[in-house]
Amino acid sequence: MKHQVTLNINGSEHEIFVEARKTLADAIREECGLTGTHLGCEHGVCGACTVLMDGQPVRSCLMFAVQCNGVPLRTVEGLADGDDLHPVQKAFWEHHGLQCGFCTPGFLMLATSVLEQEPDIDDEALREVLSSNLCRCTGYQNILIAVKAAAEEMRG
Amino acid sequence: MKPAKFEYRAPRELEEALSILAEVGDEGKVLAGGQSLVPSMNFRLARPAVLVDINGIGGIDSVTSSSDHLVIGTLARHVRFERPVTDGPLGHLLALAARKVGHRPIRIRGTFGGSLAHADPAAEWCMIATLLDATMVASSVRGQREITASNFFKTVFSTALEPDELLTEARLPLLNPAAKIGFVEFSRRAGDFAIVAASSVLDVEGGRISTARIALGSVGGTPLRSPAAEAVLQGNVPSGELFAEAGEAAAGDVEPMGDIHGSPEYRRDLVRVLTRRSLQASTEH
Ligand SMILES: Cc1cc2nc3c(=O)[nH]c(=O)nc-3n(C[C@H](O)[C@H](O)[C@H](O)COP(=O)(O)OP(=O)(O)OC[C@H]3O[C@@H](n4cnc5c(N)ncnc54)[C@H](O)[C@@H]3O)c2cc1C
Ligand code: FES
Ligand code: FES
């Protein structure tokens, strides 16, 4: 049986018709065509699939699309404003917070939610939060540096 | 890595959820935070025919205090406990434990009741429930029953819950305001499951320990109390030597299993050290 679901992603509504077993991640990628959200492990460990649900970071591989009818979702495609990158994106670019880029959408969403909620987060707490996601390339130091730079920029 | 087909039910009322569970029997599975169930469905280790999503049911996520208990609704998310939910040592103990449950995105979705029902012997909430001998409340169309922690956890991933039962709340006894609580765990990376975890509660009266509770996680099929370590402490004056002796006793009390994370000997060593550290930390704040 298929379900009629409305996914509200980055302010746009996507009417989709999916089986209950379709994960939120797969629905975002395959039904809505937003392939910025990446799938690494599909069991909650890597965080590549992190999206914001009601402003909170969640693993989209561990939710089903049917659970998200009408809930405001944000993905990496919603960060930039046209050609203007979001401060977190700009900081990743400037501080080499990525190499292959596979983990980057997840880190960008995680970092964005943290900085929106706790703009003054201290280094230790920030390291703790960033430990949620895995990166096989950077060694994390530049990700940390980038998020700290973005924090400064966002505080203005 | 995609789940098998299932029928999705999303009741809005508790009664409706219970009647669905009664109707589908062991074909059904409750979906709470999904942070343990969905990974196992993605691996197809779990293939429930019917998924009963309880996230839309109101009123089962409350955290309230009665005169002698903290009553935790099953759907209370882990993240909620990161800041003390109640004054005094219990709120503090839960906050120490909450910060060790996976990572923030896991804690935002995962639920207290889901963790208990999942019954991972490494889970922080299962160890805390064992430490405090919490009471679990199971509801079904047949009625409600209370199950104490020692009867609730059966073995790895297995509890006393029947297929038609929903865990609706957990009741944790409030602690003496002066109780000394400790919680420590060892894992190789932040957010990983504990290789071993230890927790303790001491009441000290007139300079001597009047009651001692020690619980250990990830050393057997269920979290365990350590009667030998508790006996060492009982009636004695708290000191570094006494805590070291309790650590020895706890190590002698367990028969840990070995896996890729640690051999039985290594885990026993961790029990010795972490029990001592939990006790030590509890008397330092
Ligand atoms: C990367 C990662 C790291 C993690 N690290 C840790 C960790 O360090 N420590 C830890 O404790 N946990 C950890 N977890 C697991 C997490 O805490 C889960 O949230 C928890 O184990 C299950 O809770 P849930 O609400 O997500 O339940 P679900 O996954 O929805 O359900 C788990 C099981 O319980 C059953 N169930 C759920 N609610 C009820 C109910 N009310 N009545 C009857 N049955 C019910 C389900 O049917 C299922 O069998 C981790 C998970 C991930 C993905
Ligand atoms: S793909 Fe979701 S956490 Fe790895
Ligand atoms: S940049 Fe390659 S995985 Fe992080």
Coordinates of C-alpha atoms and ligand atoms in Angstrom, one line a residue:
Chain A
M1 CA 0.0 0.0 0.0
K2 CA 1.2 3.5 -0.9
H3 CA 0.7 6.6 1.2
Q4 CA 0.1 10.1 0.1
V5 CA 2.6 12.3 1.9
T6 CA 3.4 16.0 1.7
L7 CA 7.0 16.7 2.4
N8 CA 7.7 20.3 3.3
I9 CA 11.3 20.8 2.4
N10 CA 13.1 24.2 2.5
G11 CA 9.7 25.8 2.3
S12 CA 8.5 24.0 -0.8
E13 CA 5.8 21.3 -0.7
H14 CA 6.4 18.0 -2.4
E15 CA 3.4 15.7 -2.9
I16 CA 4.7 12.2 -3.0
F17 CA 3.1 8.8 -3.1
V18 CA 5.3 6.2 -1.3
E19 CA 5.4 2.9 0.4
A20 CA 5.6 3.1 4.2
R21 CA 9.1 1.5 4.1
K22 CA 10.5 4.5 2.1
T23 CA 13.0 6.2 4.4
L24 CA 12.9 9.9 4.7
A25 CA 16.4 10.0 3.1
D26 CA 15.3 8.0 0.1
A27 CA 12.2 10.0 -0.3
I28 CA 14.1 13.3 -0.3
R29 CA 16.6 12.0 -2.8
E30 CA 14.5 9.9 -5.1
E31 CA 11.0 11.4 -4.9
C32 CA 11.9 15.0 -4.4
G33 CA 15.1 15.0 -6.5
L34 CA 17.1 16.6 -3.7
T35 CA 20.3 14.6 -3.9
G36 CA 22.4 16.8 -1.6
T37 CA 21.4 14.6 1.3
H38 CA 23.8 11.7 1.3
L39 CA 23.5 8.2 2.5
G40 CA 26.6 6.6 4.0
C41 CA 25.8 3.8 6.4
E42 CA 22.0 3.6 6.5
H43 CA 22.0 2.7 10.1
G44 CA 22.5 5.9 12.0
V45 CA 26.2 5.8 12.6
C46 CA 27.7 8.3 10.0
G47 CA 25.4 11.3 10.0
A48 CA 25.8 11.9 6.3
C49 CA 22.0 11.9 6.0
T50 CA 21.5 14.6 8.7
V51 CA 18.6 16.9 7.9
L52 CA 16.7 19.3 10.1
M53 CA 13.3 18.5 11.3
D54 CA 11.5 21.3 13.1
G55 CA 15.0 22.8 13.3
Q56 CA 16.5 19.8 15.0
P57 CA 19.2 17.5 13.4
V58 CA 17.9 14.0 12.8
R59 CA 19.2 11.0 10.9
S60 CA 17.0 10.8 7.8
C61 CA 17.9 7.2 7.2
L62 CA 16.2 6.3 10.5
M63 CA 12.9 7.9 9.7
F64 CA 10.2 7.0 7.3
A65 CA 8.7 9.6 4.9
V66 CA 5.2 8.7 6.2
Q67 CA 6.2 10.0 9.6
C68 CA 7.1 13.5 8.2
N69 CA 3.8 14.5 6.6
G70 CA 3.7 18.3 6.8
V71 CA 6.7 18.6 9.1
P72 CA 9.1 21.5 8.2
L73 CA 12.3 19.9 6.9
R74 CA 15.5 21.6 5.8
T75 CA 18.2 20.0 3.7
V76 CA 21.6 21.3 2.4
E77 CA 19.9 22.7 -0.7
G78 CA 18.1 25.3 1.5
L79 CA 21.2 26.8 3.0
A80 CA 22.5 29.1 0.3
D81 CA 20.5 32.1 -0.8
G82 CA 20.9 31.9 -4.6
D83 CA 24.6 32.3 -5.2
D84 CA 25.2 33.6 -1.7
L85 CA 26.5 30.8 0.4
H86 CA 25.4 30.3 4.0
P87 CA 28.1 31.4 6.5
V88 CA 28.7 27.8 7.4
Q89 CA 29.2 26.8 3.8
K90 CA 31.5 29.7 3.2
A91 CA 33.5 28.8 6.2
F92 CA 33.9 25.2 5.1
W93 CA 35.1 26.4 1.8
E94 CA 37.6 29.0 3.2
H95 CA 38.9 26.7 5.9
H96 CA 39.1 23.5 3.9
G97 CA 36.4 21.8 6.0
L98 CA 36.0 19.2 3.2
Q99 CA 38.0 17.1 0.9
C100 CA 35.8 14.5 -1.0
G101 CA 32.7 16.3 0.2
F102 CA 30.6 13.2 0.9
C103 CA 30.1 13.9 4.6
T104 CA 29.7 17.7 4.0
P105 CA 25.9 18.0 3.7
G106 CA 25.5 16.2 7.0
F107 CA 28.1 18.3 8.8
L108 CA 26.6 21.5 7.3
M109 CA 23.1 20.7 8.6
L110 CA 24.4 19.6 12.0
A111 CA 26.6 22.7 12.4
T112 CA 23.8 25.0 11.2
S113 CA 21.3 23.7 13.7
V114 CA 23.9 24.0 16.5
L115 CA 24.9 27.6 15.7
E116 CA 21.3 28.6 15.3
Q117 CA 20.4 27.3 18.8
E118 CA 23.6 27.9 20.6
P119 CA 25.6 30.7 18.9
D120 CA 27.9 30.9 21.9
I121 CA 28.6 27.2 22.2
D122 CA 32.1 26.6 23.7
D123 CA 34.8 24.5 22.1
E124 CA 34.3 21.4 24.2
A125 CA 30.6 21.3 23.6
L126 CA 31.1 21.9 19.9
R127 CA 33.6 19.1 19.6
E128 CA 31.1 16.9 21.4
V129 CA 28.3 17.7 18.9
L130 CA 30.5 17.4 15.9
S131 CA 31.5 13.9 17.0
S132 CA 28.0 12.9 15.9
N133 CA 29.1 12.6 12.3
L134 CA 31.9 10.8 10.6
C135 CA 34.4 12.1 8.0
R136 CA 36.9 9.8 6.4
C137 CA 39.0 12.6 4.8
T138 CA 39.7 15.7 6.8
G139 CA 40.7 14.5 10.2
Y140 CA 38.0 16.8 11.6
Q141 CA 40.4 19.7 12.6
N142 CA 39.4 21.8 9.7
I143 CA 35.7 21.1 10.2
L144 CA 36.0 22.3 13.7
I145 CA 38.0 25.4 12.6
A146 CA 35.4 26.1 9.9
V147 CA 32.4 25.8 12.3
K148 CA 34.1 28.1 14.8
A149 CA 34.8 30.7 12.0
A150 CA 31.1 30.4 11.0
A151 CA 30.0 30.9 14.6
E152 CA 32.0 34.1 14.7
E153 CA 30.6 35.3 11.4
M154 CA 27.0 34.5 12.5
R155 CA 27.4 36.3 15.8
G156 CA 28.4 39.3 13.6
Chain B
M1 CA 20.0 -1.8 3.3
K2 CA 16.3 -1.1 2.8
P3 CA 13.6 -2.3 5.1
A4 CA 11.2 -5.0 4.1
K5 CA 7.6 -4.1 3.4
F6 CA 5.3 -3.4 6.4
E7 CA 1.9 -2.0 7.1
Y8 CA 2.1 1.4 8.8
R9 CA -0.3 2.3 11.6
A10 CA -0.2 5.6 13.4
P11 CA -2.8 5.6 16.2
R12 CA -3.5 9.0 17.9
E13 CA -4.8 7.5 21.1
L14 CA -3.3 5.0 23.6
E15 CA -6.4 2.8 23.5
E16 CA -6.2 2.6 19.8
A17 CA -2.5 1.6 19.9
L18 CA -3.3 -1.1 22.4
S19 CA -6.1 -2.6 20.4
I20 CA -3.9 -2.6 17.3
L21 CA -1.2 -4.4 19.3
A22 CA -3.8 -6.9 20.5
E23 CA -5.0 -7.5 17.0
V24 CA -1.6 -8.0 15.3
G25 CA 0.1 -9.9 18.1
D26 CA 3.7 -10.9 17.3
E27 CA 3.4 -9.7 13.7
G28 CA 3.6 -6.1 15.1
K29 CA 6.3 -3.9 16.4
V30 CA 6.1 -0.6 18.2
L31 CA 8.0 2.3 16.5
A32 CA 9.2 4.9 19.1
G33 CA 12.3 6.9 18.3
G34 CA 13.3 4.4 15.7
Q35 CA 17.0 4.7 16.6
S36 CA 17.4 1.0 17.3
L37 CA 14.5 -0.5 15.4
V38 CA 15.0 1.2 12.1
P39 CA 18.7 0.2 11.8
S40 CA 17.7 -3.4 12.4
M41 CA 14.9 -3.1 9.8
N42 CA 17.4 -1.6 7.4
F43 CA 19.6 -4.6 8.0
R44 CA 16.5 -6.8 7.7
L45 CA 17.3 -8.3 11.1
A46 CA 13.8 -7.1 12.0
R47 CA 10.9 -7.6 9.5
P48 CA 7.8 -6.6 11.3
A49 CA 4.6 -7.0 9.3
V50 CA 2.9 -4.1 11.0
L51 CA 4.6 -1.1 12.5
V52 CA 2.7 0.8 15.2
D53 CA 4.1 4.3 15.3
I54 CA 3.4 5.8 18.8
N55 CA 4.9 9.2 18.1
G56 CA 1.5 10.7 17.4
I57 CA 0.0 9.7 20.7
G58 CA -0.4 12.7 23.1
G59 CA 0.5 12.5 26.8
I60 CA 2.9 9.7 26.9
D61 CA 6.0 11.8 26.9
S62 CA 5.6 13.6 30.2
V63 CA 8.1 13.6 33.0
T64 CA 6.5 14.3 36.4
S65 CA 7.4 13.8 40.0
S66 CA 5.1 12.2 42.6
S67 CA 6.0 12.3 46.3
D68 CA 8.4 9.4 46.0
H69 CA 8.9 8.7 42.3
L70 CA 9.9 10.4 39.0
V71 CA 7.4 9.2 36.5
I72 CA 8.8 9.1 33.0
G73 CA 6.4 8.7 30.0
T74 CA 7.7 6.2 27.5
L75 CA 8.1 8.8 24.7
A76 CA 10.3 11.2 26.7
R77 CA 13.3 11.8 24.4
H78 CA 16.8 11.2 25.6
V79 CA 17.7 14.8 25.0
R80 CA 15.3 16.0 27.6
F81 CA 17.4 14.5 30.4
E82 CA 20.6 16.3 29.4
R83 CA 19.6 19.1 31.8
P84 CA 18.3 17.9 35.2
V85 CA 14.5 17.1 35.0
T86 CA 14.2 17.2 38.7
D87 CA 16.1 18.8 41.6
G88 CA 18.5 16.8 43.6
P89 CA 20.7 13.8 42.8
L90 CA 18.3 11.9 40.6
G91 CA 18.1 14.7 38.0
H92 CA 21.9 15.0 38.1
L93 CA 22.4 11.3 37.7
L94 CA 20.1 11.2 34.7
A95 CA 21.9 14.1 33.1
L96 CA 25.3 12.4 33.5
A97 CA 23.8 9.3 31.8
A98 CA 21.9 11.1 29.1
R99 CA 25.0 12.8 27.7
K100 CA 26.5 9.4 27.0
V101 CA 23.5 8.0 25.0
G102 CA 24.7 8.1 21.5
H103 CA 25.0 11.5 19.8
R104 CA 22.8 14.5 19.9
P105 CA 20.8 13.6 16.7
I106 CA 20.2 10.2 18.2
R107 CA 19.1 11.7 21.5
I108 CA 16.7 14.1 19.8
R109 CA 14.7 11.1 18.4
G110 CA 15.4 8.2 20.8
T111 CA 13.1 7.7 23.7
F112 CA 13.5 6.6 27.3
G113 CA 10.9 3.8 27.0
G114 CA 12.3 2.6 23.6
S115 CA 15.7 2.1 25.2
L116 CA 14.2 0.1 28.1
A117 CA 12.1 -2.0 25.7
H118 CA 15.1 -2.6 23.4
A119 CA 17.1 -3.9 26.5
D120 CA 20.6 -3.5 25.2
P121 CA 22.8 -4.5 28.2
A122 CA 25.1 -1.6 27.3
A123 CA 22.3 1.0 27.4
E124 CA 22.6 3.7 29.9
W125 CA 18.9 3.8 30.8
C126 CA 18.7 0.1 31.3
M127 CA 21.6 0.3 33.8
I128 CA 20.0 3.2 35.6
A129 CA 16.7 1.4 35.8
T130 CA 18.6 -1.6 37.3
L131 CA 20.5 0.6 39.7
L132 CA 17.4 2.2 41.1
D133 CA 15.2 -0.9 40.7
A134 CA 12.8 1.1 38.7
T135 CA 9.2 0.0 38.0
M136 CA 8.1 -0.4 34.4
V137 CA 4.4 0.0 33.6
A138 CA 3.1 -2.2 30.8
S139 CA -0.3 -1.6 29.3
S140 CA -2.5 -3.7 27.1
V141 CA -6.2 -4.3 26.4
R142 CA -5.9 -6.9 29.2
G143 CA -5.0 -4.1 31.7
Q144 CA -1.9 -2.7 33.3
R145 CA 0.8 -4.3 35.2
E146 CA 4.0 -3.2 37.0
I147 CA 7.3 -4.9 36.5
T148 CA 10.4 -4.2 38.5
A149 CA 13.7 -3.9 36.7
S150 CA 15.0 -7.2 38.0
N151 CA 12.1 -9.0 36.4
F152 CA 11.9 -6.7 33.3
F153 CA 15.2 -7.3 31.7
K154 CA 15.4 -11.0 30.6
T155 CA 18.5 -11.2 28.5
V156 CA 20.1 -9.3 25.5
F157 CA 17.4 -7.4 23.6
S158 CA 14.7 -9.3 25.5
T159 CA 12.2 -8.1 28.2
A160 CA 9.2 -9.3 30.1
L161 CA 6.9 -7.3 27.7
E162 CA 4.4 -9.4 25.9
P163 CA 3.8 -8.7 22.1
D164 CA 0.5 -7.0 22.9
E165 CA 1.9 -4.8 25.7
L166 CA 3.1 -1.2 25.4
L167 CA 5.5 0.1 27.9
T168 CA 3.8 3.3 29.0
E169 CA 6.0 4.6 31.8
A170 CA 8.9 4.0 34.0
R171 CA 8.9 5.0 37.7
L172 CA 12.2 5.8 39.2
P173 CA 12.4 6.2 43.0
L174 CA 13.5 9.7 44.1
L175 CA 16.8 9.7 45.9
N176 CA 17.6 11.0 49.3
P177 CA 18.6 14.7 48.8
A178 CA 22.0 14.0 50.2
A179 CA 22.6 10.8 48.2
K180 CA 25.9 10.5 46.4
I181 CA 25.6 9.5 42.8
G182 CA 28.2 8.3 40.4
F183 CA 28.2 7.4 36.7
V184 CA 31.1 6.6 34.5
E185 CA 31.5 4.7 31.3
F186 CA 34.3 3.7 28.9
S187 CA 34.0 3.7 25.2
R188 CA 36.6 4.2 22.5
R189 CA 34.9 7.1 20.7
A190 CA 32.5 9.7 21.8
G191 CA 28.9 8.5 21.4
D192 CA 29.7 4.8 21.1
F193 CA 28.0 2.2 23.3
A194 CA 29.9 1.7 26.6
I195 CA 32.4 -1.2 26.6
V196 CA 31.7 -1.1 30.3
A197 CA 29.6 1.3 32.4
A198 CA 29.3 1.7 36.2
S199 CA 27.0 3.6 38.3
S200 CA 26.5 4.0 42.1
V201 CA 24.3 5.6 44.7
L202 CA 25.4 5.9 48.3
D203 CA 23.5 7.2 51.4
V204 CA 25.9 8.2 54.1
E205 CA 24.6 8.6 57.7
G206 CA 26.8 9.6 60.6
G207 CA 29.9 9.2 58.4
R208 CA 29.1 5.6 57.4
I209 CA 27.5 4.2 54.3
S210 CA 24.0 3.2 55.2
T211 CA 22.9 2.0 51.8
A212 CA 25.0 1.3 48.7
R213 CA 23.8 0.5 45.2
I214 CA 26.2 -0.5 42.4
A215 CA 25.0 -1.3 38.8
L216 CA 27.1 -2.3 35.9
G217 CA 26.4 -2.2 32.2
S218 CA 27.8 -4.2 29.2
V219 CA 29.0 -7.1 31.4
G220 CA 26.3 -9.7 30.7
G221 CA 23.0 -10.3 29.1
T222 CA 21.3 -7.6 31.2
P223 CA 22.6 -4.8 33.4
L224 CA 23.7 -6.2 36.8
R225 CA 23.8 -5.1 40.4
S226 CA 27.0 -6.1 42.3
P227 CA 25.9 -7.5 45.6
A228 CA 29.5 -8.2 46.6
A229 CA 30.6 -4.6 46.1
E230 CA 27.5 -3.3 47.9
A231 CA 28.3 -5.6 50.9
V232 CA 31.8 -4.3 51.0
L233 CA 30.5 -0.7 51.3
Q234 CA 27.6 -1.2 53.6
G235 CA 28.3 0.2 57.1
N236 CA 31.7 1.4 56.4
V237 CA 33.4 4.8 56.3
P238 CA 33.8 6.1 52.7
S239 CA 37.5 6.2 51.6
G240 CA 39.7 5.6 48.6
E241 CA 40.7 2.2 49.9
L242 CA 37.2 1.1 50.6
F243 CA 36.2 2.1 47.0
A244 CA 39.1 0.2 45.6
E245 CA 38.0 -2.8 47.6
A246 CA 34.5 -2.4 46.3
G247 CA 36.0 -2.3 42.7
E248 CA 37.7 -5.6 43.4
A249 CA 34.5 -7.2 44.7
A250 CA 32.6 -6.0 41.7
A251 CA 35.2 -7.5 39.3
G252 CA 34.8 -10.8 41.1
D253 CA 31.0 -10.5 40.8
V254 CA 30.8 -10.5 37.0
E255 CA 31.4 -13.0 34.2
P256 CA 31.6 -10.6 31.3
M257 CA 31.4 -11.9 27.7
G258 CA 34.1 -11.1 25.1
D259 CA 33.5 -9.5 21.8
I260 CA 35.5 -7.4 19.3
H261 CA 35.3 -4.5 21.7
G262 CA 37.0 -6.2 24.6
S263 CA 37.9 -9.6 26.1
P264 CA 36.3 -10.9 29.3
E265 CA 39.5 -10.1 31.2
Y266 CA 39.6 -6.6 29.8
R267 CA 36.0 -6.0 30.7
R268 CA 36.6 -7.3 34.2
D269 CA 39.5 -4.9 34.6
L270 CA 37.2 -2.1 33.5
V271 CA 34.6 -3.1 36.1
R272 CA 37.3 -2.9 38.8
V273 CA 38.4 0.6 37.7
L274 CA 35.1 2.1 36.8
T275 CA 33.3 0.9 39.9
R276 CA 36.0 2.6 42.0
R277 CA 35.9 5.8 39.8
S278 CA 32.1 6.0 40.0
L279 CA 32.3 5.8 43.9
Q280 CA 35.1 8.3 44.0
A281 CA 33.4 10.7 41.7
S282 CA 30.2 10.5 43.7
T283 CA 31.9 11.7 46.9
E284 CA 33.6 14.6 45.1
H285 CA 30.6 16.6 44.2
Ligands
LIG1 C1 24.6 5.7 16.2 C2 23.8 5.2 17.4 C3 24.4 5.3 18.6 C4 23.7 4.9 19.7 N1 24.3 4.9 20.9 C5 23.7 4.5 22.0 C6 24.3 4.5 23.3 O1 25.4 4.9 23.5 N2 23.5 4.1 24.4 C7 22.2 3.7 24.3 O2 21.6 3.4 25.3 N3 21.6 3.7 23.1 C8 22.3 4.1 22.0 N4 21.7 4.1 20.8 C9 20.3 3.6 20.7 C10 19.3 4.7 21.0 O3 19.4 5.1 22.4 C11 17.8 4.3 20.9 O4 17.1 5.5 20.9 C12 17.2 3.3 21.9 O5 18.0 2.1 22.0 C13 15.8 2.8 21.4 O6 14.9 3.9 21.6 P1 13.9 4.3 20.5 O7 13.0 5.2 21.1 O8 14.8 4.9 19.4 O9 13.2 3.0 20.1 P2 12.9 2.2 18.8 O10 14.1 2.1 17.9 O11 11.7 2.8 18.1 O12 12.5 0.8 19.4 C14 13.4 -0.1 19.9 C15 12.7 -1.4 20.3 O13 11.8 -1.1 21.4 C16 10.4 -1.4 21.1 N5 9.6 -0.4 21.7 C17 9.9 1.0 21.7 N6 9.0 1.7 22.4 C18 8.2 0.7 23.0 C19 7.1 0.8 23.9 N7 6.7 1.9 24.4 N8 6.5 -0.4 24.3 C20 7.0 -1.6 23.8 N9 8.0 -1.7 23.0 C21 8.6 -0.6 22.6 C22 10.4 -1.4 19.6 O14 9.4 -2.2 19.1 C23 11.8 -2.0 19.3 O15 11.8 -3.3 19.4 C24 22.4 4.4 19.6 C25 21.7 4.5 18.4 C26 22.5 4.8 17.2 C27 21.8 4.8 15.9
FES2 S1 23.3 7.3 6.3 FE1 22.1 7.9 8.0 S2 23.5 8.0 9.6 FE2 24.7 7.1 8.0
FES3 S1 35.3 15.1 3.2 FE1 35.4 13.1 2.6 S2 34.3 12.1 4.1 FE2 34.4 14.0 4.9

